[in-house]
Each structure stands twice: as structure tokens, then as C-alpha cells.
Amino acid sequence: MHELKPGDVENFIKDLSSMSVKESYVKVFITLWTYARKRGWLGTEPGECPFFNQTVFIKKEIRKEDPYKNVAIEDPGQLALFWQCSEELSQQFPFKAELHQFMLLTAMRKTECLKMEKKFINFDKGTLFIPKGISKTKYRDEELPITPELEVLLRNILDLGERPGLEFYKMRDFRWLFATRNWKTERYFNKEFRMSHKARLGGDEKYIPVLRKLMQEKANDPALLYAPKILRKTYITKSQQVFAGRSEITQQMSRHRNIEVLNSAYNKPGLETRREYASKVSELFPFIQRRSA
């Protein structure tokens, strides 16, 4: 430790992923140096920590703009295309295709969806239970109404066990709504595995680019944007349109803590919606005429 210089640390962190990660690593070096000094490993007069006071240069990175930040699927044709492509890919990507469909119909976050269990579905009551340990709000249990469209999707998901290779999903004590494909025959009767989080779907990283490419090809639009994060915004945007911008209704449906959070994070309509708004306002000016040449 006593031989380390700021330049050595700079060289160590230069290829790390982000500025915040690099800063965290510098703090680790400072902690290690301080510990070594307290243990007497740096001699009797170690001086000041060489990594204090920003002596380690961290190159400030240009913050990348998120291309999906304010994107929602507003075109009904594109919305139908998303569903069609998801259906086509369901055989190849079971559970992953249904996960994205589920996110659209519920406005739930992916992290919440992946923790959902079959027992949370109550068809008799017509509700989908979301325990406070799953929800981002964390301080209260929540319920979502099961609409006819959501019921169709839920029954499609529960029927996935009829497919070859997915028979384990039909087992009564298999708890998860979205299962993993990393299933081995010897685990079939392993109850501990079936009940553990390892049996549920982990991620959809391989599915997303395939779905995006298929949507682009069918729409003949290579610039078409798609990522799962836009599904929640799509639901909220559509809700605002249906209920004429009534945020209190959308806030209840999307389970936001309050209307202020909803308005600050989501009420950013796309260009087509803003054009529609502007056109309605422009109708107040019928007296504007084109000048003759």
C-alpha cells in the first residue's frame, strides 16, 4: 500500500464502467490505506493518504441520453404489432414473451412482475394481489383488477405447462408465474428447487433484441424503438388519453404514490399527442387566412 501512487489507482480504474463506479473504487483504496495505517503497516510516519482531496484524476464521462426515456407506443397499429410479434415469439421464448405482454396490461415494473406467484391470482374475486414486499412502494399491499384482456393473458400463461418440455409448470407447488427455462430433469421432483427463486424467470436480455428486430422488420421501419421500459409509459399514456388527462385516475391504476410523482415522471406526451393538443387549440383561430400571391 505504501508504494501506491494516484497514477497507479488511475490506471486501475480507467476501464471501469462509469464515473460513479470509479469514485467508489477510489473510496475503497482510501479505506484500505487508512486501515493499513491504523494497523501500523505503513511505518511510523505514513503522512497523508495520497488518494485524498481528489488527487486521483477521474475523467468525467459524457452522460449518454436514454433513447427510450420519453417513448411510448401511441400508435394503435404499432401496439397491435407488438402483441402480434410477442405471440409469434412465445414458442421460442416462453414466459419471456408473456412477461412483456403482462407488463403492458398491468403497468407493473419488470422487477415486480418477476416476483409474482400463481397464488396471487384470484379469478373468483377478479383481482391480482401484489404484496408490499414486491411492490416498489413497499409499505402497503395492493390489488389490481383483472380485466377480461388480462384474464385471457393469465390463462395463456397458466397453460404454458401443456407445451413439451414445460410440464414442470403444471405442478401444483410450482409457485412462480414466470418460470425459468433452465430446468433439468433431475430437478423435476426437487421441491426445494421448485420453491426457490432459482426456478423463476431471471431475465429477458436475449429476447428483447429479437422482438425489437421482428417489430422493425414487420413495420418496415429500422428506426422503430422498443424496450420493456416503454410498456409502463405506454399504459400510463393511453390511460391519460382515455380519461382526458385525469391524473388521479391514472395514478390509481398505475399505483403511483401520489399525482405529483406521476406528473413529474410520466406526463410527457409524445409529438403526435402534442400535435393533437395543439391542433385543438389552433381551432380557436379560424380567422387566419393564407395571403394571396
Short mmCIF file of C-alpha atoms in Angstrom, two decimals:
data_model
loop_
_atom_site.label_atom_id
_atom_site.label_comp_id
_atom_site.label_asym_id
_atom_site.label_seq_id
_atom_site.Cartn_x
_atom_site.Cartn_y
_atom_site.Cartn_z
CA MET A 1 0.00 0.00 0.00
CA HIS A 2 2.82 2.43 0.83
CA GLU A 3 4.13 2.17 -2.74
CA LEU A 4 0.79 3.02 -4.40
CA LYS A 5 0.54 6.40 -6.10
CA PRO A 6 -2.52 8.24 -7.53
CA GLY A 7 -1.36 7.28 -11.02
CA ASP A 8 -1.49 3.58 -10.12
CA VAL A 9 -5.09 3.91 -8.98
CA GLU A 10 -5.98 5.91 -12.12
CA ASN A 11 -4.57 3.11 -14.26
CA PHE A 12 -6.52 0.51 -12.27
CA ILE A 13 -9.90 2.23 -12.68
CA LYS A 14 -9.54 3.57 -16.25
CA ASP A 15 -11.55 0.74 -17.87
CA LEU A 16 -14.35 0.58 -15.28
CA SER A 17 -17.91 1.13 -16.42
CA SER A 18 -18.91 4.56 -15.11
CA MET A 19 -17.77 7.61 -13.21
CA SER A 20 -19.71 6.64 -10.08
CA VAL A 21 -18.13 3.17 -10.08
CA LYS A 22 -14.66 4.71 -10.42
CA GLU A 23 -15.35 7.05 -7.50
CA SER A 24 -16.46 4.07 -5.40
CA TYR A 25 -13.20 2.26 -6.15
CA VAL A 26 -11.17 5.32 -5.08
CA LYS A 27 -13.07 5.28 -1.76
CA VAL A 28 -12.12 1.61 -1.37
CA PHE A 29 -8.43 2.47 -1.84
CA ILE A 30 -8.74 5.26 0.74
CA THR A 31 -10.36 2.83 3.20
CA LEU A 32 -7.65 0.22 2.63
CA TRP A 33 -4.88 2.82 3.08
CA THR A 34 -6.49 4.10 6.30
CA TYR A 35 -6.83 0.55 7.62
CA ALA A 36 -3.19 -0.19 6.80
CA ARG A 37 -2.10 2.97 8.64
CA LYS A 38 -4.12 2.04 11.74
CA ARG A 39 -2.55 -1.43 11.75
CA GLY A 40 0.92 0.13 11.61
CA TRP A 41 1.73 -1.42 8.26
CA LEU A 42 2.77 1.91 6.70
CA GLY A 43 5.51 2.76 9.17
CA THR A 44 5.65 5.37 11.93
CA GLU A 45 5.21 8.44 9.70
CA PRO A 46 2.98 7.47 6.75
CA GLY A 47 1.86 11.04 6.12
CA GLU A 48 -1.47 11.89 4.49
CA CYS A 49 -3.38 9.41 2.34
CA PRO A 50 -2.19 10.03 -1.25
CA PHE A 51 -5.71 9.46 -2.59
CA PHE A 52 -7.41 12.18 -0.52
CA ASN A 53 -8.55 15.56 -1.87
CA GLN A 54 -9.27 14.37 -5.41
CA THR A 55 -5.63 13.60 -6.18
CA VAL A 56 -6.84 10.67 -8.32
CA PHE A 57 -7.99 12.03 -11.68
CA ILE A 58 -11.34 10.65 -12.81
CA LYS A 59 -12.28 11.57 -16.34
CA LYS A 60 -15.79 12.97 -16.43
CA GLU A 61 -17.83 10.97 -18.91
CA ILE A 62 -20.42 12.43 -21.23
CA ARG A 63 -23.77 11.31 -19.98
CA LYS A 64 -25.49 9.21 -22.59
CA GLU A 65 -29.02 10.19 -23.50
CA ASP A 66 -31.56 7.44 -22.88
CA PRO A 67 -33.29 6.87 -26.26
CA TYR A 68 -36.31 5.33 -24.51
CA LYS A 69 -36.78 7.97 -21.80
CA ASN A 70 -39.88 9.64 -23.23
CA VAL A 71 -41.02 6.91 -25.64
CA ALA A 72 -44.45 5.30 -25.51
CA ILE A 73 -46.32 3.21 -28.08
CA GLU A 74 -49.11 5.61 -29.01
CA ASP A 75 -49.99 4.31 -32.47
CA PRO A 76 -52.71 1.60 -32.19
CA GLY A 77 -51.23 -0.20 -35.20
CA GLN A 78 -47.81 -0.38 -33.55
CA LEU A 79 -49.42 -1.58 -30.34
CA ALA A 80 -51.13 -4.41 -32.22
CA LEU A 81 -47.80 -5.16 -33.94
CA PHE A 82 -46.09 -5.52 -30.56
CA TRP A 83 -48.70 -8.05 -29.47
CA GLN A 84 -48.53 -9.97 -32.75
CA CYS A 85 -44.74 -10.23 -32.58
CA SER A 86 -44.90 -11.32 -28.94
CA GLU A 87 -47.32 -14.09 -29.87
CA GLU A 88 -45.07 -15.28 -32.70
CA LEU A 89 -42.05 -15.46 -30.37
CA SER A 90 -43.85 -17.17 -27.50
CA GLN A 91 -42.93 -20.67 -28.69
CA GLN A 92 -39.25 -19.73 -28.91
CA PHE A 93 -39.24 -17.58 -25.76
CA PRO A 94 -41.96 -18.91 -23.43
CA PHE A 95 -42.55 -16.82 -20.31
CA LYS A 96 -40.38 -14.01 -21.69
CA ALA A 97 -42.90 -13.08 -24.38
CA GLU A 98 -45.71 -13.32 -21.84
CA LEU A 99 -43.72 -11.21 -19.37
CA HIS A 100 -43.73 -8.27 -21.78
CA GLN A 101 -47.41 -8.70 -22.50
CA PHE A 102 -48.11 -8.78 -18.76
CA MET A 103 -46.14 -5.57 -18.24
CA LEU A 104 -48.24 -3.81 -20.87
CA LEU A 105 -51.62 -4.88 -19.42
CA THR A 106 -50.75 -4.15 -15.79
CA ALA A 107 -48.27 -1.24 -15.96
CA MET A 108 -46.17 -3.22 -13.49
CA ARG A 109 -42.42 -2.85 -13.37
CA LYS A 110 -40.33 -5.79 -14.55
CA THR A 111 -38.80 -6.33 -11.11
CA GLU A 112 -42.32 -6.62 -9.68
CA CYS A 113 -43.55 -8.96 -12.41
CA LEU A 114 -40.68 -11.40 -11.94
CA LYS A 115 -41.66 -11.89 -8.28
CA MET A 116 -45.31 -12.66 -8.99
CA GLU A 117 -46.65 -16.04 -7.89
CA LYS A 118 -49.57 -18.08 -9.17
CA LYS A 119 -51.33 -17.83 -5.81
CA PHE A 120 -51.65 -14.07 -6.23
CA ILE A 121 -54.27 -14.63 -8.96
CA ASN A 122 -57.86 -14.70 -7.74
CA PHE A 123 -60.17 -15.27 -10.70
CA ASP A 124 -63.24 -15.57 -8.45
CA LYS A 125 -62.64 -12.17 -6.90
CA GLY A 126 -61.26 -10.77 -10.14
CA THR A 127 -58.08 -9.36 -8.61
CA LEU A 128 -54.32 -9.69 -8.84
CA PHE A 129 -52.67 -9.38 -5.43
CA ILE A 130 -49.36 -7.50 -5.15
CA PRO A 131 -47.75 -7.92 -1.70
CA LYS A 132 -45.91 -4.94 -0.26
CA GLY A 133 -42.66 -6.89 -0.44
CA ILE A 134 -42.95 -6.96 -4.22
CA SER A 135 -44.28 -3.51 -4.97
CA LYS A 136 -41.88 -0.61 -5.27
CA THR A 137 -43.98 1.28 -2.72
CA LYS A 138 -43.02 -1.38 -0.10
CA TYR A 139 -45.34 -0.03 2.58
CA ARG A 140 -48.72 -1.47 1.58
CA ASP A 141 -50.31 -4.44 -0.14
CA GLU A 142 -52.02 -3.65 -3.43
CA GLU A 143 -54.58 -5.21 -5.73
CA LEU A 144 -55.10 -4.84 -9.45
CA PRO A 145 -58.43 -5.61 -11.14
CA ILE A 146 -58.25 -8.46 -13.63
CA THR A 147 -59.74 -7.09 -16.83
CA PRO A 148 -61.09 -9.51 -19.47
CA GLU A 149 -57.94 -8.96 -21.55
CA LEU A 150 -55.66 -9.62 -18.57
CA GLU A 151 -57.61 -12.78 -17.73
CA VAL A 152 -57.01 -14.09 -21.25
CA LEU A 153 -53.29 -13.46 -20.86
CA LEU A 154 -53.14 -15.05 -17.39
CA ARG A 155 -54.87 -18.19 -18.64
CA ASN A 156 -52.45 -18.30 -21.59
CA ILE A 157 -49.56 -18.18 -19.11
CA LEU A 158 -51.04 -20.88 -16.90
CA ASP A 159 -51.50 -23.10 -19.98
CA LEU A 160 -47.78 -23.00 -20.87
CA GLY A 161 -47.32 -26.28 -18.99
CA GLU A 162 -49.06 -28.05 -21.89
CA ARG A 163 -46.03 -27.46 -24.09
CA PRO A 164 -43.35 -30.17 -24.43
CA GLY A 165 -40.52 -29.51 -22.02
CA LEU A 166 -42.57 -27.24 -19.78
CA GLU A 167 -44.56 -29.92 -17.97
CA PHE A 168 -43.00 -28.92 -14.63
CA TYR A 169 -45.03 -25.72 -14.78
CA LYS A 170 -48.26 -27.69 -14.19
CA MET A 171 -47.07 -28.96 -10.80
CA ARG A 172 -49.28 -27.54 -8.07
CA ASP A 173 -46.45 -26.48 -5.80
CA PHE A 174 -44.59 -24.64 -8.56
CA ARG A 175 -45.10 -21.15 -7.23
CA TRP A 176 -43.85 -18.70 -9.85
CA LEU A 177 -45.93 -17.04 -12.56
CA PHE A 178 -42.91 -16.67 -14.85
CA ALA A 179 -40.69 -19.74 -14.85
CA THR A 180 -37.09 -20.28 -15.90
CA ARG A 181 -36.15 -22.43 -18.87
CA ASN A 182 -33.01 -23.55 -17.01
CA TRP A 183 -34.79 -26.69 -15.87
CA LYS A 184 -33.14 -30.09 -15.65
CA THR A 185 -34.87 -33.46 -15.45
CA GLU A 186 -33.29 -34.32 -12.11
CA ARG A 187 -34.87 -31.18 -10.64
CA TYR A 188 -38.39 -32.23 -11.55
CA PHE A 189 -39.07 -33.71 -8.12
CA ASN A 190 -36.75 -31.35 -6.25
CA LYS A 191 -39.27 -29.38 -4.19
CA GLU A 192 -36.61 -27.16 -2.69
CA PHE A 193 -35.58 -26.00 -6.16
CA ARG A 194 -39.17 -25.57 -7.37
CA MET A 195 -39.96 -23.30 -4.44
CA SER A 196 -36.74 -21.29 -4.60
CA HIS A 197 -36.21 -18.07 -6.57
CA LYS A 198 -33.86 -20.00 -8.88
CA ALA A 199 -36.91 -21.60 -10.52
CA ARG A 200 -38.37 -18.30 -11.67
CA LEU A 201 -37.50 -16.35 -14.79
CA GLY A 202 -34.29 -14.41 -14.35
CA GLY A 203 -34.13 -12.02 -17.29
CA ASP A 204 -35.10 -11.29 -20.87
CA GLU A 205 -31.87 -9.87 -22.30
CA LYS A 206 -31.78 -12.27 -25.26
CA TYR A 207 -35.46 -11.82 -26.03
CA ILE A 208 -35.54 -8.01 -26.29
CA PRO A 209 -33.32 -7.58 -29.40
CA VAL A 210 -35.16 -10.41 -31.19
CA LEU A 211 -38.54 -8.82 -30.50
CA ARG A 212 -37.29 -5.36 -31.49
CA LYS A 213 -35.86 -6.67 -34.77
CA LEU A 214 -39.07 -8.53 -35.63
CA MET A 215 -41.14 -5.41 -34.98
CA GLN A 216 -38.80 -3.32 -37.14
CA GLU A 217 -39.00 -5.83 -39.99
CA LYS A 218 -42.79 -6.11 -39.92
CA ALA A 219 -43.19 -2.34 -39.69
CA ASN A 220 -40.50 -1.82 -42.35
CA ASP A 221 -39.02 0.76 -40.01
CA PRO A 222 -35.40 0.15 -38.89
CA ALA A 223 -35.62 3.18 -36.59
CA LEU A 224 -38.55 1.78 -34.58
CA LEU A 225 -37.73 1.92 -30.87
CA TYR A 226 -38.64 -0.78 -28.40
CA ALA A 227 -37.55 -1.66 -24.88
CA PRO A 228 -39.60 -3.10 -21.99
CA LYS A 229 -39.33 0.17 -20.06
CA ILE A 230 -41.68 1.84 -22.55
CA LEU A 231 -44.56 -0.54 -21.74
CA ARG A 232 -45.38 1.10 -18.40
CA LYS A 233 -45.25 4.53 -20.03
CA THR A 234 -47.46 3.23 -22.83
CA TYR A 235 -50.12 2.10 -20.35
CA ILE A 236 -49.99 5.42 -18.49
CA THR A 237 -50.07 7.47 -21.70
CA LYS A 238 -53.06 5.52 -23.02
CA SER A 239 -54.82 5.92 -19.68
CA GLN A 240 -54.33 9.67 -19.79
CA GLN A 241 -55.78 9.79 -23.29
CA VAL A 242 -58.81 7.63 -22.43
CA PHE A 243 -59.62 9.60 -19.29
CA ALA A 244 -58.93 13.02 -20.84
CA GLY A 245 -55.80 13.67 -18.81
CA ARG A 246 -57.30 12.92 -15.39
CA SER A 247 -54.15 12.18 -13.43
CA GLU A 248 -55.97 10.98 -10.31
CA ILE A 249 -57.46 8.06 -12.25
CA THR A 250 -54.15 7.15 -13.87
CA GLN A 251 -52.38 7.44 -10.51
CA GLN A 252 -54.71 4.82 -9.04
CA MET A 253 -54.29 2.46 -11.98
CA SER A 254 -50.51 2.78 -12.20
CA ARG A 255 -50.06 2.64 -8.38
CA HIS A 256 -48.02 5.81 -8.10
CA ARG A 257 -47.53 7.12 -4.57
CA ASN A 258 -49.12 10.44 -5.50
CA ILE A 259 -50.11 12.53 -8.52
CA GLU A 260 -47.01 14.74 -8.23
CA VAL A 261 -44.71 11.75 -8.82
CA LEU A 262 -46.83 10.66 -11.78
CA ASN A 263 -46.82 14.13 -13.34
CA SER A 264 -43.09 14.67 -12.91
CA ALA A 265 -42.07 11.28 -14.27
CA TYR A 266 -44.63 10.31 -16.89
CA ASN A 267 -46.81 13.14 -18.13
CA LYS A 268 -44.64 13.89 -21.12
CA PRO A 269 -46.78 13.17 -24.20
CA GLY A 270 -45.15 12.32 -27.50
CA LEU A 271 -45.07 14.51 -30.58
CA GLU A 272 -48.25 13.09 -32.12
CA THR A 273 -50.22 13.65 -28.93
CA ARG A 274 -48.86 17.19 -28.57
CA ARG A 275 -49.74 17.85 -32.22
CA GLU A 276 -53.30 16.76 -31.48
CA TYR A 277 -53.43 19.07 -28.46
CA ALA A 278 -52.01 21.96 -30.50
CA SER A 279 -54.50 21.36 -33.33
CA LYS A 280 -57.44 21.66 -30.92
CA VAL A 281 -56.09 24.96 -29.61
CA SER A 282 -55.47 26.19 -33.15
CA GLU A 283 -59.15 25.75 -33.92
CA LEU A 284 -59.71 28.87 -31.82
CA PHE A 285 -58.08 30.92 -34.58
CA PRO A 286 -60.33 30.34 -37.64
CA PHE A 287 -59.70 33.88 -38.85
CA ILE A 288 -56.15 33.11 -40.00
CA GLN A 289 -56.06 33.10 -43.80
CA ARG A 290 -53.38 32.37 -46.38
CA ARG A 291 -52.30 35.53 -48.17
CA SER A 292 -52.73 35.63 -51.90
CA ALA A 293 -49.58 35.85 -54.01
#
